[in-house]
Coordinates of C-alpha atoms in Angstrom, one line a residue:
M160 CA -101.0 -24.2 44.3
R161 CA -99.3 -24.2 40.8
P162 CA -96.3 -22.0 40.4
R163 CA -96.7 -19.0 38.5
T164 CA -93.8 -19.6 36.8
L165 CA -91.1 -22.0 35.6
D166 CA -88.4 -19.3 37.8
E167 CA -90.2 -20.2 40.9
I168 CA -89.0 -23.7 40.5
V169 CA -85.7 -23.6 38.6
G170 CA -84.7 -20.2 39.0
H171 CA -82.2 -20.9 36.1
D172 CA -83.0 -19.5 32.6
H173 CA -80.5 -22.4 31.0
L174 CA -83.2 -24.5 31.7
V175 CA -86.2 -23.2 29.4
G176 CA -83.6 -22.2 26.4
P177 CA -82.4 -18.5 25.3
D178 CA -85.5 -17.6 23.8
G179 CA -87.7 -18.6 26.9
A180 CA -89.9 -20.7 24.4
L181 CA -90.3 -23.5 26.9
R182 CA -91.2 -20.6 29.1
R183 CA -94.2 -19.4 27.2
L184 CA -95.3 -22.9 26.7
V185 CA -95.9 -23.5 30.7
E186 CA -97.0 -20.1 31.3
S187 CA -99.7 -20.6 28.5
Q188 CA -100.3 -24.5 29.9
Q189 CA -100.2 -25.7 26.7
L190 CA -97.2 -28.4 26.4
T191 CA -96.2 -30.0 23.2
S192 CA -95.1 -33.2 22.7
M193 CA -91.0 -33.3 23.1
I194 CA -87.9 -35.2 23.1
L195 CA -84.8 -34.1 25.7
W196 CA -81.7 -35.0 23.9
G197 CA -78.5 -34.9 26.1
P198 CA -75.6 -36.7 27.8
A199 CA -76.4 -38.5 31.0
G200 CA -77.0 -35.8 34.2
T201 CA -77.8 -32.8 32.1
G202 CA -81.3 -32.9 33.7
K203 CA -83.7 -34.3 31.6
T204 CA -85.8 -36.2 33.8
T205 CA -85.3 -33.3 36.4
L206 CA -86.7 -30.7 33.4
A207 CA -89.7 -33.2 32.4
R208 CA -91.0 -32.7 35.8
V209 CA -90.8 -29.4 36.1
L210 CA -92.4 -28.3 32.9
A211 CA -95.1 -31.1 34.5
H212 CA -95.6 -29.6 37.3
A213 CA -95.0 -25.9 36.6
A214 CA -97.8 -26.2 33.6
D215 CA -100.3 -28.2 35.9
Y216 CA -100.3 -31.6 34.2
V217 CA -100.2 -35.0 35.8
M218 CA -96.9 -36.5 34.9
E219 CA -96.8 -40.2 33.8
P220 CA -93.3 -41.5 34.2
L221 CA -92.4 -44.8 32.3
S222 CA -88.5 -46.2 31.7
A223 CA -88.2 -48.2 27.9
V224 CA -85.5 -50.1 30.0
S225 CA -88.3 -51.7 32.0
S226 CA -91.4 -50.6 30.7
G227 CA -93.3 -52.7 27.6
V228 CA -96.4 -52.3 25.8
K229 CA -98.5 -52.8 28.5
D230 CA -97.6 -50.5 30.4
V231 CA -97.5 -47.7 27.6
R232 CA -101.0 -48.8 26.9
E233 CA -101.9 -48.6 30.9
A234 CA -100.7 -45.2 31.2
I235 CA -102.7 -43.7 27.7
A236 CA -105.7 -45.3 29.5
R237 CA -105.1 -43.4 32.6
A238 CA -104.7 -40.3 31.1
R239 CA -107.7 -40.8 28.8
E240 CA -109.5 -40.9 31.8
R241 CA -108.2 -38.3 33.6
L242 CA -109.1 -35.8 30.8
G243 CA -112.0 -37.2 30.3
Q244 CA -113.2 -37.0 33.9
H245 CA -111.5 -34.0 35.3
A246 CA -110.3 -31.7 32.3
Q247 CA -106.8 -32.8 33.6
R248 CA -103.8 -33.4 30.9
T249 CA -101.0 -35.8 31.4
V250 CA -97.4 -36.0 30.5
L251 CA -95.9 -39.2 29.4
F252 CA -92.5 -39.4 30.0
I253 CA -90.4 -42.1 28.4
D254 CA -86.6 -42.1 29.9
E255 CA -84.4 -44.2 27.4
V256 CA -87.1 -43.6 24.8
H257 CA -84.5 -44.8 22.1
R258 CA -84.7 -48.3 23.5
F259 CA -88.6 -48.7 22.5
N260 CA -89.0 -50.4 18.9
K261 CA -90.2 -49.5 16.7
A262 CA -93.7 -51.2 17.2
Q263 CA -93.3 -49.6 20.8
Q264 CA -92.9 -46.6 19.1
D265 CA -96.0 -46.5 16.9
L266 CA -98.2 -47.2 20.1
L267 CA -97.5 -43.8 20.7
L268 CA -98.5 -42.0 18.1
P269 CA -102.3 -42.0 17.9
A270 CA -102.5 -40.6 21.7
T271 CA -99.8 -37.9 21.0
E272 CA -102.2 -37.1 17.6
T273 CA -105.2 -36.9 19.5
G274 CA -103.7 -34.5 22.4
E275 CA -104.6 -37.4 24.8
V276 CA -101.2 -37.3 26.3
V277 CA -98.0 -35.2 26.1
L278 CA -95.0 -37.2 25.4
I279 CA -91.7 -36.2 26.5
G280 CA -89.1 -38.5 25.3
A281 CA -85.4 -38.5 26.7
T282 CA -82.4 -39.8 25.3
T283 CA -78.8 -40.1 25.2
E284 CA -78.6 -41.2 21.2
N285 CA -79.2 -39.3 18.4
P286 CA -83.5 -39.3 18.0
Y287 CA -83.0 -38.7 13.9
F288 CA -81.0 -42.1 14.1
E289 CA -83.2 -44.1 17.2
V290 CA -86.5 -42.2 17.1
N291 CA -89.2 -42.9 14.5
A292 CA -89.2 -40.5 11.5
A293 CA -93.4 -40.6 12.8
L294 CA -92.7 -39.5 16.0
M295 CA -90.3 -37.2 15.4
S296 CA -92.6 -35.0 12.7
R297 CA -94.9 -34.3 15.9
S298 CA -92.3 -33.6 18.5
T299 CA -90.0 -30.7 18.9
L300 CA -86.4 -31.2 19.9
W301 CA -84.3 -29.9 22.8
R302 CA -80.7 -30.5 22.7
L303 CA -78.8 -30.8 26.3
R304 CA -75.4 -29.4 26.7
P305 CA -73.1 -30.7 29.7
L306 CA -73.1 -28.6 32.3
S307 CA -70.6 -26.0 32.6
D308 CA -68.0 -25.8 36.2
D309 CA -70.3 -23.2 37.1
D310 CA -73.5 -24.5 36.9
L311 CA -72.1 -28.1 38.8
A312 CA -70.8 -26.0 41.2
I313 CA -74.1 -24.2 42.3
L314 CA -75.0 -28.2 42.4
V315 CA -72.9 -28.6 44.5
R316 CA -73.0 -26.1 46.9
R317 CA -77.0 -27.0 46.8
G318 CA -76.3 -30.5 48.0
L319 CA -73.9 -29.2 50.7
E320 CA -76.5 -27.4 52.3
L321 CA -78.9 -29.8 52.0
R322 CA -76.8 -32.1 53.9
S323 CA -75.2 -29.3 56.1
A324 CA -71.6 -30.0 55.0
T325 CA -68.7 -28.0 53.8
I326 CA -66.3 -28.1 51.4
T327 CA -63.1 -26.6 50.1
D328 CA -62.7 -24.3 47.2
E329 CA -59.5 -27.2 46.9
A330 CA -62.6 -30.2 46.7
L331 CA -65.5 -28.2 45.0
G332 CA -62.9 -27.7 42.2
A333 CA -62.1 -31.4 41.6
I334 CA -65.6 -32.5 41.9
T335 CA -67.0 -29.8 39.0
S336 CA -63.8 -30.7 36.7
S337 CA -63.8 -34.3 37.3
A338 CA -67.7 -34.5 36.6
D339 CA -67.5 -33.9 32.9
G340 CA -70.9 -32.0 32.6
D341 CA -73.0 -34.9 34.1
A342 CA -74.7 -33.1 37.5
R343 CA -75.7 -36.9 38.6
S344 CA -71.5 -37.6 38.6
A345 CA -71.2 -34.8 40.7
L346 CA -73.6 -35.4 43.2
T347 CA -72.7 -38.8 44.1
T348 CA -69.2 -38.0 44.4
L349 CA -70.2 -35.0 46.6
D350 CA -72.5 -37.7 48.6
T351 CA -69.6 -40.4 49.0
A352 CA -67.3 -37.7 50.0
I353 CA -69.5 -36.1 52.7
I354 CA -69.7 -40.0 54.1
L355 CA -66.1 -40.7 53.9
T356 CA -65.7 -37.1 56.1
R357 CA -68.0 -38.1 58.3
G358 CA -66.3 -41.2 58.9
E359 CA -63.2 -39.2 60.4
D360 CA -64.5 -36.0 61.8
E361 CA -68.4 -35.0 61.5
S362 CA -67.6 -31.1 61.4
A363 CA -64.9 -31.3 59.4
P364 CA -65.2 -29.7 55.4
V365 CA -64.8 -32.0 52.4
E366 CA -61.6 -32.0 51.0
L367 CA -59.6 -32.9 48.1
S368 CA -58.6 -36.2 49.7
H369 CA -61.9 -36.9 50.2
V370 CA -62.7 -36.3 46.7
V371 CA -59.8 -38.5 45.6
R372 CA -61.1 -41.4 47.5
A373 CA -64.6 -40.5 46.4
R374 CA -63.7 -41.2 42.9
D375 CA -61.3 -44.6 43.4
G376 CA -58.3 -42.5 42.8
R377 CA -59.1 -41.9 39.5
L378 CA -58.4 -37.5 40.6
Y379 CA -55.3 -36.2 41.1
H380 CA -54.7 -32.7 42.4
Q381 CA -54.7 -30.6 39.5
S382 CA -54.7 -26.5 40.3
A383 CA -55.7 -24.1 37.8
D384 CA -51.7 -23.3 36.5
T385 CA -51.4 -27.7 36.7
H386 CA -54.6 -27.8 33.8
Y387 CA -53.6 -25.0 31.8
D388 CA -49.5 -26.5 32.0
Q389 CA -50.5 -29.9 31.6
I390 CA -52.7 -29.0 28.0
S391 CA -49.9 -26.7 27.0
A392 CA -47.4 -29.5 27.5
L393 CA -49.8 -31.7 25.4
I394 CA -50.2 -29.6 22.6
K395 CA -46.3 -28.5 22.1
S396 CA -45.5 -32.2 22.5
V397 CA -47.7 -33.2 19.5
R398 CA -46.5 -30.1 17.5
G399 CA -42.8 -31.4 18.4
S400 CA -43.8 -34.9 17.2
D401 CA -43.2 -36.7 19.9
P402 CA -45.5 -39.6 20.5
D403 CA -44.6 -40.7 23.7
A404 CA -44.8 -37.3 25.1
A405 CA -47.1 -36.7 23.9
L406 CA -49.2 -39.7 25.2
Y407 CA -47.8 -38.9 28.3
W408 CA -49.5 -35.6 29.1
L409 CA -52.8 -37.1 27.7
V410 CA -52.6 -39.8 30.5
T411 CA -52.1 -37.1 32.7
L412 CA -54.3 -35.3 32.0
L413 CA -57.3 -37.5 32.1
E414 CA -56.0 -39.1 35.4
S415 CA -56.4 -35.8 37.0
G416 CA -60.0 -35.3 36.1
E417 CA -59.8 -33.6 32.8
S418 CA -63.0 -33.3 30.4
A419 CA -62.0 -35.7 27.5
R420 CA -64.4 -33.5 25.6
F421 CA -62.1 -30.4 26.2
I422 CA -59.3 -32.7 25.1
A423 CA -60.8 -33.7 22.0
R424 CA -61.6 -30.1 21.2
R425 CA -58.0 -28.9 21.4
L426 CA -57.3 -32.2 19.5
V427 CA -59.3 -30.8 16.7
I428 CA -57.9 -27.4 17.1
L429 CA -54.3 -28.3 16.9
A430 CA -55.1 -30.5 13.8
S431 CA -55.4 -27.2 11.6
E432 CA -53.1 -25.4 13.6
D433 CA -50.2 -27.4 13.0
V434 CA -50.6 -30.3 11.3
G435 CA -52.8 -28.1 8.9
L436 CA -52.1 -28.9 4.9
A437 CA -49.5 -31.3 5.3
D438 CA -51.8 -33.7 5.7
P439 CA -55.4 -32.5 5.8
L440 CA -56.6 -35.4 7.3
G441 CA -55.6 -35.1 10.7
L442 CA -58.7 -32.5 11.5
L443 CA -61.1 -35.8 10.1
V444 CA -59.2 -37.6 12.3
A445 CA -59.2 -35.4 15.6
E446 CA -62.9 -34.4 14.3
S447 CA -64.0 -38.2 14.6
A448 CA -62.0 -38.8 17.9
A449 CA -64.2 -35.5 19.0
R450 CA -66.9 -37.4 18.1
A451 CA -66.2 -40.8 19.4
V452 CA -66.4 -39.4 22.7
E453 CA -69.5 -37.9 22.6
F454 CA -71.1 -41.5 21.3
V455 CA -68.6 -43.5 24.1
G456 CA -67.8 -41.7 27.0
L457 CA -65.0 -42.2 29.2
P458 CA -63.1 -45.0 29.9
E459 CA -62.9 -46.2 26.4
A460 CA -62.7 -43.0 25.2
R461 CA -59.5 -42.6 26.3
L462 CA -58.4 -45.1 23.6
T463 CA -59.7 -43.0 21.0
L464 CA -58.2 -39.9 22.4
S465 CA -54.8 -41.9 22.4
H466 CA -55.7 -42.8 19.0
A467 CA -56.0 -39.1 17.7
T468 CA -53.0 -38.0 19.7
L469 CA -50.4 -40.7 18.8
T470 CA -51.7 -40.2 15.1
L471 CA -51.2 -36.5 15.1
A472 CA -48.3 -36.5 16.9
L473 CA -46.6 -38.6 14.1
L474 CA -47.8 -36.8 10.9
P475 CA -46.1 -33.7 9.7
K476 CA -46.8 -30.4 10.1
S477 CA -47.5 -27.2 9.1
N478 CA -48.9 -23.8 10.3
S479 CA -49.8 -22.1 6.7
V480 CA -53.0 -22.1 7.4
T481 CA -52.7 -20.5 10.9
R482 CA -50.6 -17.4 9.0
A483 CA -52.9 -17.2 6.1
L484 CA -55.9 -17.0 8.1
S485 CA -54.5 -14.3 10.3
A486 CA -52.5 -12.2 7.3
A487 CA -56.3 -12.3 5.3
T488 CA -58.0 -10.9 8.8
A489 CA -54.9 -7.8 9.2
A490 CA -56.2 -7.5 5.2
V491 CA -59.8 -7.7 6.1
R492 CA -59.8 -5.6 9.2
S493 CA -57.6 -2.7 7.9
G494 CA -58.5 -2.2 4.0
G495 CA -62.4 -1.3 5.3
L496 CA -65.5 -2.6 2.9
A497 CA -63.7 -4.3 -0.5
E498 CA -66.4 -4.7 -3.7
V499 CA -66.6 -7.6 -5.0
P500 CA -65.6 -7.6 -8.6
A501 CA -69.1 -7.3 -11.4
H502 CA -68.1 -10.6 -12.7
L503 CA -68.6 -13.0 -9.4
R504 CA -71.6 -11.0 -8.3
D505 CA -74.8 -13.0 -8.0
A506 CA -76.4 -12.9 -11.5
S507 CA -78.9 -15.6 -10.4
Y508 CA -82.2 -12.9 -10.2
R509 CA -83.7 -11.6 -13.2
S510 CA -81.9 -8.0 -14.6
A511 CA -79.0 -9.0 -12.9
G512 CA -77.1 -8.5 -16.3
L513 CA -78.4 -5.2 -16.6
L514 CA -76.1 -3.8 -13.8
G515 CA -73.4 -6.2 -15.1
H516 CA -73.2 -8.9 -12.4
G517 CA -71.8 -12.0 -13.6
N518 CA -70.4 -11.0 -16.8
E519 CA -67.3 -12.6 -18.4
Y520 CA -67.2 -14.4 -15.3
R521 CA -65.3 -17.9 -16.6
Y522 CA -67.2 -21.2 -15.4
S523 CA -64.1 -23.3 -14.5
H524 CA -65.6 -26.6 -15.1
D525 CA -65.6 -25.3 -19.0
Y526 CA -61.9 -25.5 -19.2
P527 CA -59.2 -28.8 -19.3
E528 CA -58.4 -29.8 -15.7
G529 CA -61.7 -27.9 -14.0
W530 CA -59.6 -24.3 -14.1
V531 CA -59.2 -21.5 -15.3
D532 CA -57.4 -17.9 -14.4
Q533 CA -59.3 -15.2 -13.8
Q534 CA -59.9 -12.4 -11.1
Y535 CA -61.4 -13.2 -7.8
L536 CA -59.6 -11.1 -5.3
P537 CA -60.9 -7.6 -5.0
D538 CA -59.4 -4.8 -6.8
R539 CA -58.2 -3.5 -4.0
F540 CA -56.0 -6.5 -2.8
V541 CA -55.5 -8.0 -6.4
D542 CA -51.6 -8.8 -6.4
A543 CA -52.5 -9.5 -2.3
T544 CA -50.7 -12.9 -1.0
F545 CA -52.0 -14.4 2.1
Y546 CA -51.0 -18.0 1.9
D547 CA -47.5 -18.9 2.3
P548 CA -47.0 -22.6 2.0
S549 CA -44.9 -24.4 3.8
T550 CA -42.8 -27.4 1.7
Y551 CA -43.9 -30.3 4.0
G552 CA -45.8 -33.4 3.4
Q553 CA -48.6 -33.4 1.4
E554 CA -48.8 -29.5 1.2
A555 CA -45.8 -29.8 -0.9
A556 CA -47.8 -32.1 -3.8
L557 CA -50.8 -29.7 -3.2
V558 CA -48.8 -26.4 -3.9
A559 CA -46.8 -27.9 -6.4
R560 CA -49.6 -28.8 -9.1
W561 CA -51.5 -24.9 -8.2
R562 CA -48.4 -23.4 -8.4
A563 CA -48.4 -24.9 -12.1
R564 CA -51.6 -24.1 -13.4
T565 CA -50.8 -20.9 -12.4
N566 CA -48.0 -20.1 -13.8
R567 CA -49.0 -21.8 -17.4
S568 CA -49.2 -20.3 -20.6
H569 CA -52.7 -19.4 -21.7
Q570 CA -51.3 -19.5 -25.5
D571 CA -52.5 -23.2 -26.5
R572 CA -55.5 -23.5 -23.7
P573 CA -58.7 -23.2 -25.9
D574 CA -61.2 -20.7 -25.0
A575 CA -64.9 -21.2 -23.8
P576 CA -68.0 -19.8 -23.4
V577 CA -68.3 -16.5 -21.5
E578 CA -71.6 -17.0 -19.0

């Protein structure tokens, strides 16, 4: 008998979306074609099976790695026969759908268009680049994110129950923190650790040493305090422009099983907080590294993270962005609602001019150098200064040009039309 709701199968809202859209599709028994996009081990295949089962569809699973045109045609033919003879709908699940070439993807279009099958494609690659536009237009896109440590802990505990095994808190934390959001990786590590544990003592709990051995030495003890201490040391070493120390703490974190995504996120924050305008390209380097981590993954992403860490450590430093943000935030929070000056207000709609909106606004590109002196702050803060620049790196040149403009006399500046 079909379960009445998706909760009876999975029991966790994060699998069906915060707005319950997938839940409503399942309970209405009206699945639509979709693409599930996410990193390895985030539950794409499992979710497809759950959806098909809960909506009472038959699932025809194929892998684009090992299946060809003949396999797809046969699966569609079975679905057509099933629908005609038994009014039974079919989910055609294609794992790694991005590996199908254009001709193979085109083969899916007629069947999805007529409703003979509901396509669920799973991919680790950006579908906007790897899946035909025609197929994308017939499908909804669902983005699956890496599992959190809490989600992985639930999964590991379920695995322990199935194997009638126990685990120490240290070992559990080591598995979840080293899995990098990948459920399959966590369960594989757990399975190997249980085998190693029972090889020594059938009734003993899985301990940290077993997890380290299960991961072939790629994990070392890292308590919660050590985790924060090490990332703090990395950030402070980059801020202090010490490339050797920065690289040391980066490798320490990686060898301790720290998530590459977590390190990349911290480098992106650091690029604005500590390098800032001293070299604006620092943010691009960090952001590119974060994207590369998603695209490449470990262990190769170690090289990319090292590249970004050393670059940020060697760049000049300025925290003027951090200080300016803090000053502006304090002004906004303490000053109440400030009205937008009339000349800056939206003047794109009819009668806006009658209200004075946009009147006397000077269009910057009508003036030499694309700049004109006019009031942009609200009247209440017209004399306020939030940005206190440093004199380091490229920021010094940017500020010099800005100050030269603001200090220049307007006597020789030609007038321009007022919009």
